[in-house]
Amino acid sequence: MGLLRIMMPPKLQLLAVVAFAVAMLFLENQIQKLEESRSKLERAIARHEVREIEQRHTMDGPRQDASLDEEEDMVIIYNRVPKTASTSFTNIAYDLCAKNKYHVLHINTTKNNPVMSLQDQMRFVKNITSWKEMKPGFYHGHVSYLDFAKFGVKKKPIYINVIRDPIERLVSYYYFLRFGDDYRPGLRRRKQGDKKTFDECVAEGGSDCAPEKLWLQIPFFCGHSSECWNVGSRWAMDQAKYNLVNEYFLVGVTEELEDFIMLLEAALPRFFRGATELYRTGKKSHLRKTTEKKLPTKQTIAKLQQSDVWKMENEFYEFALEQFQFIRAHAVREKDGDLYILAQNFFYEKIYPKSN
């Protein structure tokens, strides 16, 4: 083959190169079309499944009471931050939904854009609050926090989330875009073919590992205001902290995921009954690992830690970790190295007026 290439006239060599380039462009275009077709098919299947559920509810007859009791009217939103064990946790919800009798719905936004348009915000709020056929419901997706109160709804959903050490999250996402994971190993990733390590990227000042890429967990908790997405905004961090404390039922950390699941099972058994046991001893369908991930060196970590963005994201992470550990300390006790949920620790007395 090498001898043939040497003997080929320059014009033919040029034509061969052009033909190869055209062929590669054609293949990439076909792959893109296939991915678009797959996306359309997934949406069509999802719409069909929704129609089937709605028809099944209609065939079962109208509800005797138009209003649902508190547990049956419950909606949980898990606005998952990428690469925080979100797929691992979501798979537990999928594994339990049939047994615990609730619906799980994925919020699939175009190009995983975490910010919805105003009209989509209104549609989403209306769906969540009035879609009785999907209650009780567990919604999950890469969407930033949305304040339901400003849309005039009477009852807000329950928000939960998980966050991760900001540098570990960025490293995981960097390699995920290049090598994928063991969950869907055959899926082509956006940066597939790029063999550059995270250390090399940081040393060269690459855009995929720039400190600005750390700015994600704060805006996800801050929400849909423009200032939330201004990298390094102190207002955004303060708002994210406020929302975490006041608008989220529970926020866990990736590094202590089992404890997060245990607390959810104790507080929200309607959804999470059996979750802890499934996580510990189940079929392990919840496990997901990024492949080819190389831990960064101390020099790389130190360089990122010099940035103001890291300092803010890390402050937010430490704040969330402190809140989680505070909640856990008041909900469990430790015995022989294991954690146990505390029994009810209050009761009512001195009830008046006395019944006859």
Short mmCIF file of C-alpha atoms in Angstrom, two decimals:
data_model
loop_
_atom_site.label_atom_id
_atom_site.label_comp_id
_atom_site.label_asym_id
_atom_site.label_seq_id
_atom_site.Cartn_x
_atom_site.Cartn_y
_atom_site.Cartn_z
CA MET A 1 0.00 0.00 0.00
CA GLY A 2 2.90 2.35 0.87
CA LEU A 3 4.62 1.55 -2.50
CA LEU A 4 1.35 2.27 -4.34
CA ARG A 5 1.04 5.65 -2.64
CA ILE A 6 4.62 6.57 -3.62
CA MET A 7 4.01 5.65 -7.25
CA MET A 8 0.71 7.59 -7.47
CA PRO A 9 0.90 10.94 -9.27
CA PRO A 10 0.42 14.01 -7.02
CA LYS A 11 -3.01 14.79 -8.53
CA LEU A 12 -4.25 11.29 -7.78
CA GLN A 13 -2.88 11.52 -4.23
CA LEU A 14 -4.76 14.80 -3.76
CA LEU A 15 -7.94 13.27 -5.15
CA ALA A 16 -7.56 10.31 -2.81
CA VAL A 17 -7.19 12.63 0.20
CA VAL A 18 -10.21 14.69 -0.87
CA ALA A 19 -12.27 11.54 -1.44
CA PHE A 20 -11.32 10.26 2.01
CA ALA A 21 -12.26 13.57 3.62
CA VAL A 22 -15.61 13.62 1.81
CA ALA A 23 -16.27 10.03 2.90
CA MET A 24 -15.54 10.92 6.53
CA LEU A 25 -17.84 13.94 6.37
CA PHE A 26 -20.55 11.77 4.87
CA LEU A 27 -20.17 9.17 7.63
CA GLU A 28 -20.29 11.83 10.37
CA ASN A 29 -23.41 13.30 8.76
CA GLN A 30 -25.05 9.87 8.67
CA ILE A 31 -24.15 9.26 12.33
CA GLN A 32 -25.68 12.62 13.26
CA LYS A 33 -28.85 11.76 11.33
CA LEU A 34 -29.06 8.40 13.09
CA GLU A 35 -28.69 10.08 16.49
CA GLU A 36 -31.42 12.58 15.57
CA SER A 37 -33.67 9.72 14.43
CA ARG A 38 -33.01 7.87 17.68
CA SER A 39 -33.93 11.00 19.66
CA LYS A 40 -37.19 11.40 17.70
CA LEU A 41 -38.00 7.73 18.23
CA GLU A 42 -37.40 8.04 21.98
CA ARG A 43 -39.75 11.03 22.14
CA ALA A 44 -42.42 9.18 20.15
CA ILE A 45 -42.15 6.16 22.45
CA ALA A 46 -42.38 8.44 25.49
CA ARG A 47 -45.53 10.12 24.13
CA HIS A 48 -47.05 6.70 23.41
CA GLU A 49 -46.30 5.51 26.95
CA VAL A 50 -47.92 8.63 28.41
CA ARG A 51 -51.06 8.11 26.29
CA GLU A 52 -51.25 4.48 27.40
CA ILE A 53 -51.08 5.46 31.07
CA GLU A 54 -53.71 8.18 30.64
CA GLN A 55 -56.01 5.76 28.76
CA ARG A 56 -55.55 3.14 31.46
CA HIS A 57 -56.58 5.64 34.12
CA THR A 58 -59.60 6.63 32.03
CA MET A 59 -60.67 2.98 31.60
CA ASP A 60 -60.36 2.44 35.33
CA GLY A 61 -63.08 5.05 35.73
CA PRO A 62 -63.14 8.51 37.26
CA ARG A 63 -61.83 8.98 40.75
CA GLN A 64 -64.50 8.94 43.46
CA ASP A 65 -62.86 11.99 44.96
CA ALA A 66 -61.32 14.58 42.66
CA SER A 67 -58.76 15.48 45.31
CA LEU A 68 -55.89 13.14 46.19
CA ASP A 69 -54.72 12.47 49.71
CA GLU A 70 -51.39 13.97 50.74
CA GLU A 71 -49.20 10.97 49.91
CA GLU A 72 -50.88 10.27 46.58
CA ASP A 73 -50.62 13.94 45.60
CA MET A 74 -46.89 14.05 46.25
CA VAL A 75 -44.39 15.09 43.56
CA ILE A 76 -40.61 14.94 43.95
CA ILE A 77 -38.24 16.83 41.63
CA TYR A 78 -34.63 15.71 41.47
CA ASN A 79 -32.95 18.41 39.35
CA ARG A 80 -29.79 16.39 39.05
CA VAL A 81 -26.37 17.97 38.60
CA PRO A 82 -24.28 16.10 35.96
CA LYS A 83 -21.65 13.64 37.25
CA THR A 84 -22.74 13.55 40.89
CA ALA A 85 -23.90 9.90 40.89
CA SER A 86 -27.24 11.14 39.54
CA THR A 87 -27.81 8.17 37.22
CA SER A 88 -26.89 5.76 40.00
CA PHE A 89 -29.45 7.30 42.33
CA THR A 90 -32.13 7.65 39.65
CA ASN A 91 -31.86 3.95 38.80
CA ILE A 92 -32.89 3.16 42.37
CA ALA A 93 -36.07 5.20 41.84
CA TYR A 94 -36.75 3.25 38.64
CA ASP A 95 -36.15 -0.07 40.39
CA LEU A 96 -38.63 0.80 43.15
CA CYS A 97 -41.41 2.56 41.21
CA ALA A 98 -43.47 -0.53 40.33
CA LYS A 99 -43.23 -1.98 43.83
CA ASN A 100 -43.96 1.30 45.62
CA LYS A 101 -46.53 2.39 43.01
CA TYR A 102 -45.41 5.76 41.74
CA HIS A 103 -44.38 7.15 38.34
CA VAL A 104 -40.85 8.13 37.27
CA LEU A 105 -40.47 10.69 34.47
CA HIS A 106 -37.28 11.99 32.86
CA ILE A 107 -37.24 15.70 32.01
CA ASN A 108 -35.42 15.63 28.66
CA THR A 109 -34.45 19.17 27.65
CA THR A 110 -33.00 20.01 24.22
CA LYS A 111 -29.20 19.67 24.32
CA ASN A 112 -29.47 19.21 28.11
CA ASN A 113 -30.01 22.96 28.50
CA PRO A 114 -30.65 23.53 32.24
CA VAL A 115 -32.48 26.84 31.65
CA MET A 116 -36.06 26.64 30.37
CA SER A 117 -37.77 29.34 28.34
CA LEU A 118 -40.49 31.26 30.18
CA GLN A 119 -43.24 29.47 28.25
CA ASP A 120 -41.69 26.08 28.99
CA GLN A 121 -41.44 27.00 32.67
CA MET A 122 -45.20 27.67 32.67
CA ARG A 123 -45.93 24.40 30.82
CA PHE A 124 -43.72 22.45 33.20
CA VAL A 125 -45.33 23.94 36.32
CA LYS A 126 -48.79 23.21 34.91
CA ASN A 127 -47.84 19.60 34.11
CA ILE A 128 -46.33 18.95 37.52
CA THR A 129 -49.25 20.35 39.49
CA SER A 130 -52.27 19.20 37.45
CA TRP A 131 -51.20 15.89 35.88
CA LYS A 132 -53.04 13.62 38.33
CA GLU A 133 -52.45 10.48 36.26
CA MET A 134 -48.73 10.85 37.01
CA LYS A 135 -49.10 11.25 40.75
CA PRO A 136 -47.39 10.32 42.93
CA GLY A 137 -44.50 11.28 40.66
CA PHE A 138 -40.71 11.38 40.69
CA TYR A 139 -39.33 13.78 38.05
CA HIS A 140 -35.62 13.92 37.27
CA GLY A 141 -33.49 15.84 34.79
CA HIS A 142 -30.60 18.26 34.32
CA VAL A 143 -32.69 21.37 35.01
CA SER A 144 -31.84 24.28 37.30
CA TYR A 145 -34.07 25.07 40.27
CA LEU A 146 -37.46 26.55 39.40
CA ASP A 147 -39.47 28.49 41.98
CA PHE A 148 -43.05 27.20 41.67
CA ALA A 149 -44.40 29.86 44.05
CA LYS A 150 -44.00 32.66 41.52
CA PHE A 151 -46.38 30.84 39.15
CA GLY A 152 -49.22 31.02 41.68
CA VAL A 153 -49.54 27.31 42.44
CA LYS A 154 -51.04 26.25 45.77
CA LYS A 155 -48.77 23.29 46.44
CA LYS A 156 -45.09 23.14 45.56
CA PRO A 157 -43.19 19.91 44.73
CA ILE A 158 -40.51 18.47 46.99
CA TYR A 159 -37.00 19.21 45.73
CA ILE A 160 -34.05 16.91 46.45
CA ASN A 161 -30.52 16.82 45.05
CA VAL A 162 -26.96 15.51 45.40
CA ILE A 163 -23.75 17.48 44.93
CA ARG A 164 -20.10 16.51 44.72
CA ASP A 165 -16.62 17.85 45.40
CA PRO A 166 -16.31 20.38 42.53
CA ILE A 167 -12.93 19.26 41.19
CA GLU A 168 -13.85 15.58 41.35
CA ARG A 169 -17.08 16.36 39.50
CA LEU A 170 -15.24 18.27 36.74
CA VAL A 171 -12.62 15.52 36.31
CA SER A 172 -15.35 12.90 36.02
CA TYR A 173 -17.24 14.99 33.45
CA TYR A 174 -14.04 15.63 31.46
CA TYR A 175 -13.35 11.91 31.00
CA PHE A 176 -17.03 11.06 30.57
CA LEU A 177 -17.18 13.28 27.45
CA ARG A 178 -14.22 11.38 26.00
CA PHE A 179 -14.65 7.78 27.08
CA GLY A 180 -18.25 7.44 28.33
CA ASP A 181 -19.01 4.97 31.11
CA ASP A 182 -19.98 1.36 31.77
CA TYR A 183 -23.69 2.22 31.68
CA ARG A 184 -23.91 2.77 27.91
CA PRO A 185 -20.42 1.81 26.66
CA GLY A 186 -21.31 1.83 22.95
CA LEU A 187 -22.68 5.38 22.87
CA ARG A 188 -20.53 7.88 20.95
CA ARG A 189 -19.50 10.80 23.16
CA ARG A 190 -18.96 14.41 22.11
CA LYS A 191 -15.18 14.46 22.69
CA GLN A 192 -14.55 10.85 21.70
CA GLY A 193 -11.06 10.39 20.26
CA ASP A 194 -9.44 13.11 22.36
CA LYS A 195 -6.79 11.26 24.41
CA LYS A 196 -5.49 14.31 26.30
CA THR A 197 -5.46 13.76 30.06
CA PHE A 198 -7.01 16.22 32.48
CA ASP A 199 -3.53 17.11 33.77
CA GLU A 200 -2.35 17.91 30.24
CA CYS A 201 -5.47 19.98 29.60
CA VAL A 202 -4.91 22.10 32.74
CA ALA A 203 -1.19 22.51 31.98
CA GLU A 204 -2.01 23.78 28.46
CA GLY A 205 -4.84 26.04 29.65
CA GLY A 206 -7.52 24.12 27.73
CA SER A 207 -11.12 25.29 27.70
CA ASP A 208 -12.65 21.95 28.81
CA CYS A 209 -10.78 22.08 32.13
CA ALA A 210 -10.78 25.84 32.72
CA PRO A 211 -11.83 27.03 36.21
CA GLU A 212 -15.00 28.50 34.67
CA LYS A 213 -16.17 24.92 33.98
CA LEU A 214 -16.40 24.41 37.75
CA TRP A 215 -19.32 26.88 37.84
CA LEU A 216 -22.25 24.47 37.70
CA GLN A 217 -23.55 23.39 41.10
CA ILE A 218 -24.13 26.96 42.26
CA PRO A 219 -26.26 27.96 39.22
CA PHE A 220 -28.22 24.68 39.38
CA PHE A 221 -29.32 25.60 42.91
CA CYS A 222 -29.60 29.33 42.22
CA GLY A 223 -32.14 28.87 39.44
CA HIS A 224 -33.41 30.64 36.34
CA SER A 225 -32.30 34.22 37.06
CA SER A 226 -29.69 35.65 34.70
CA GLU A 227 -27.31 36.44 37.56
CA CYS A 228 -27.22 32.74 38.50
CA TRP A 229 -25.24 32.00 35.35
CA ASN A 230 -22.73 34.84 35.68
CA VAL A 231 -19.55 32.96 36.57
CA GLY A 232 -18.23 34.01 39.96
CA SER A 233 -21.34 35.89 41.08
CA ARG A 234 -21.48 36.28 44.87
CA TRP A 235 -25.23 36.95 44.64
CA ALA A 236 -25.70 33.62 42.83
CA MET A 237 -23.88 31.73 45.58
CA ASP A 238 -25.90 33.42 48.32
CA GLN A 239 -29.14 32.61 46.46
CA ALA A 240 -28.02 28.99 45.97
CA LYS A 241 -27.37 28.69 49.71
CA TYR A 242 -30.75 30.20 50.50
CA ASN A 243 -32.54 27.80 48.16
CA LEU A 244 -30.65 24.79 49.50
CA VAL A 245 -31.78 25.55 53.06
CA ASN A 246 -35.29 26.84 52.36
CA GLU A 247 -36.49 25.15 49.17
CA TYR A 248 -34.87 21.69 49.24
CA PHE A 249 -36.17 18.86 51.41
CA LEU A 250 -32.77 17.15 51.46
CA VAL A 251 -29.45 17.62 49.65
CA GLY A 252 -26.89 14.86 49.94
CA VAL A 253 -23.31 14.45 48.74
CA THR A 254 -21.94 11.87 46.33
CA GLU A 255 -19.30 10.80 48.83
CA GLU A 256 -22.02 9.78 51.35
CA LEU A 257 -24.73 8.60 48.97
CA GLU A 258 -25.84 5.62 51.08
CA ASP A 259 -26.60 7.88 54.06
CA PHE A 260 -28.60 10.18 51.76
CA ILE A 261 -30.68 7.22 50.57
CA MET A 262 -31.18 6.01 54.14
CA LEU A 263 -32.53 9.41 55.23
CA LEU A 264 -34.88 9.58 52.25
CA GLU A 265 -36.26 6.12 53.04
CA ALA A 266 -36.90 7.11 56.64
CA ALA A 267 -38.58 10.43 55.77
CA LEU A 268 -40.31 9.57 52.47
CA PRO A 269 -41.13 5.83 52.62
CA ARG A 270 -43.96 6.28 50.08
CA PHE A 271 -41.24 6.53 47.43
CA PHE A 272 -38.08 5.09 48.96
CA ARG A 273 -39.22 2.08 50.98
CA GLY A 274 -36.58 -0.59 50.35
CA ALA A 275 -34.04 1.82 48.81
CA THR A 276 -31.28 1.31 51.38
CA GLU A 277 -31.38 -2.46 51.12
CA LEU A 278 -31.45 -2.23 47.33
CA TYR A 279 -28.41 0.03 47.34
CA ARG A 280 -26.48 -2.28 49.66
CA THR A 281 -27.38 -5.73 48.38
CA GLY A 282 -29.42 -5.36 45.19
CA LYS A 283 -28.55 -6.31 41.65
CA LYS A 284 -26.22 -3.28 41.45
CA SER A 285 -28.07 -1.76 38.49
CA HIS A 286 -27.49 1.57 40.22
CA LEU A 287 -23.73 1.44 39.82
CA ARG A 288 -22.19 3.54 37.06
CA LYS A 289 -18.52 4.38 36.55
CA THR A 290 -16.76 6.69 34.10
CA THR A 291 -14.17 4.71 32.15
CA GLU A 292 -10.51 5.64 31.58
CA LYS A 293 -10.59 8.22 34.37
CA LYS A 294 -7.15 9.29 35.64
CA LEU A 295 -6.90 11.10 38.95
CA PRO A 296 -5.33 14.56 38.67
CA THR A 297 -1.96 15.30 40.25
CA LYS A 298 -1.54 17.50 43.32
CA GLN A 299 -0.06 20.20 41.08
CA THR A 300 -3.18 20.21 38.87
CA ILE A 301 -5.49 20.39 41.88
CA ALA A 302 -3.44 23.20 43.43
CA LYS A 303 -3.61 25.21 40.19
CA LEU A 304 -7.42 24.94 40.03
CA GLN A 305 -7.71 25.80 43.72
CA GLN A 306 -6.08 29.16 43.07
CA SER A 307 -9.15 30.34 41.12
CA ASP A 308 -11.97 32.36 42.69
CA VAL A 309 -14.51 30.10 40.96
CA TRP A 310 -13.19 27.02 42.75
CA LYS A 311 -13.19 28.88 46.08
CA MET A 312 -16.87 29.77 45.63
CA GLU A 313 -17.97 26.35 44.38
CA ASN A 314 -16.03 24.69 47.18
CA GLU A 315 -17.57 27.03 49.75
CA PHE A 316 -21.00 26.03 48.49
CA TYR A 317 -20.07 22.33 48.59
CA GLU A 318 -18.76 22.64 52.16
CA PHE A 319 -21.94 24.50 53.13
CA ALA A 320 -24.12 21.71 51.67
CA LEU A 321 -21.99 19.04 53.35
CA GLU A 322 -22.34 20.75 56.74
CA GLN A 323 -26.12 20.97 56.33
CA PHE A 324 -26.35 17.30 55.35
CA GLN A 325 -24.20 16.13 58.24
CA PHE A 326 -26.26 18.25 60.66
CA ILE A 327 -29.49 16.63 59.46
CA ARG A 328 -27.94 13.17 59.60
CA ALA A 329 -26.63 13.72 63.14
CA HIS A 330 -30.18 14.41 64.35
CA ALA A 331 -31.74 11.50 62.47
CA VAL A 332 -29.47 8.50 63.09
CA ARG A 333 -27.38 6.87 65.76
CA GLU A 334 -24.21 4.84 65.33
CA LYS A 335 -23.67 1.38 66.78
CA ASP A 336 -20.73 -0.90 66.03
CA GLY A 337 -19.81 1.20 63.02
CA ASP A 338 -23.29 1.06 61.45
CA LEU A 339 -25.92 3.79 61.27
CA TYR A 340 -29.50 3.26 62.46
CA ILE A 341 -32.48 5.54 61.93
CA LEU A 342 -33.86 6.95 65.16
CA ALA A 343 -37.42 6.08 66.13
CA GLN A 344 -40.00 8.84 66.61
CA ASN A 345 -38.69 11.06 69.37
CA PHE A 346 -41.74 13.20 70.20
CA PHE A 347 -45.30 12.62 71.38
CA TYR A 348 -48.40 14.63 72.28
CA GLU A 349 -49.79 15.14 75.76
CA LYS A 350 -52.03 17.47 77.82
CA ILE A 351 -54.67 17.37 75.13
CA TYR A 352 -57.69 19.58 75.90
CA PRO A 353 -60.61 19.75 76.05
CA LYS A 354 -60.99 16.28 77.49
CA SER A 355 -63.39 14.00 75.65
CA ASN A 356 -66.33 12.62 77.66
#
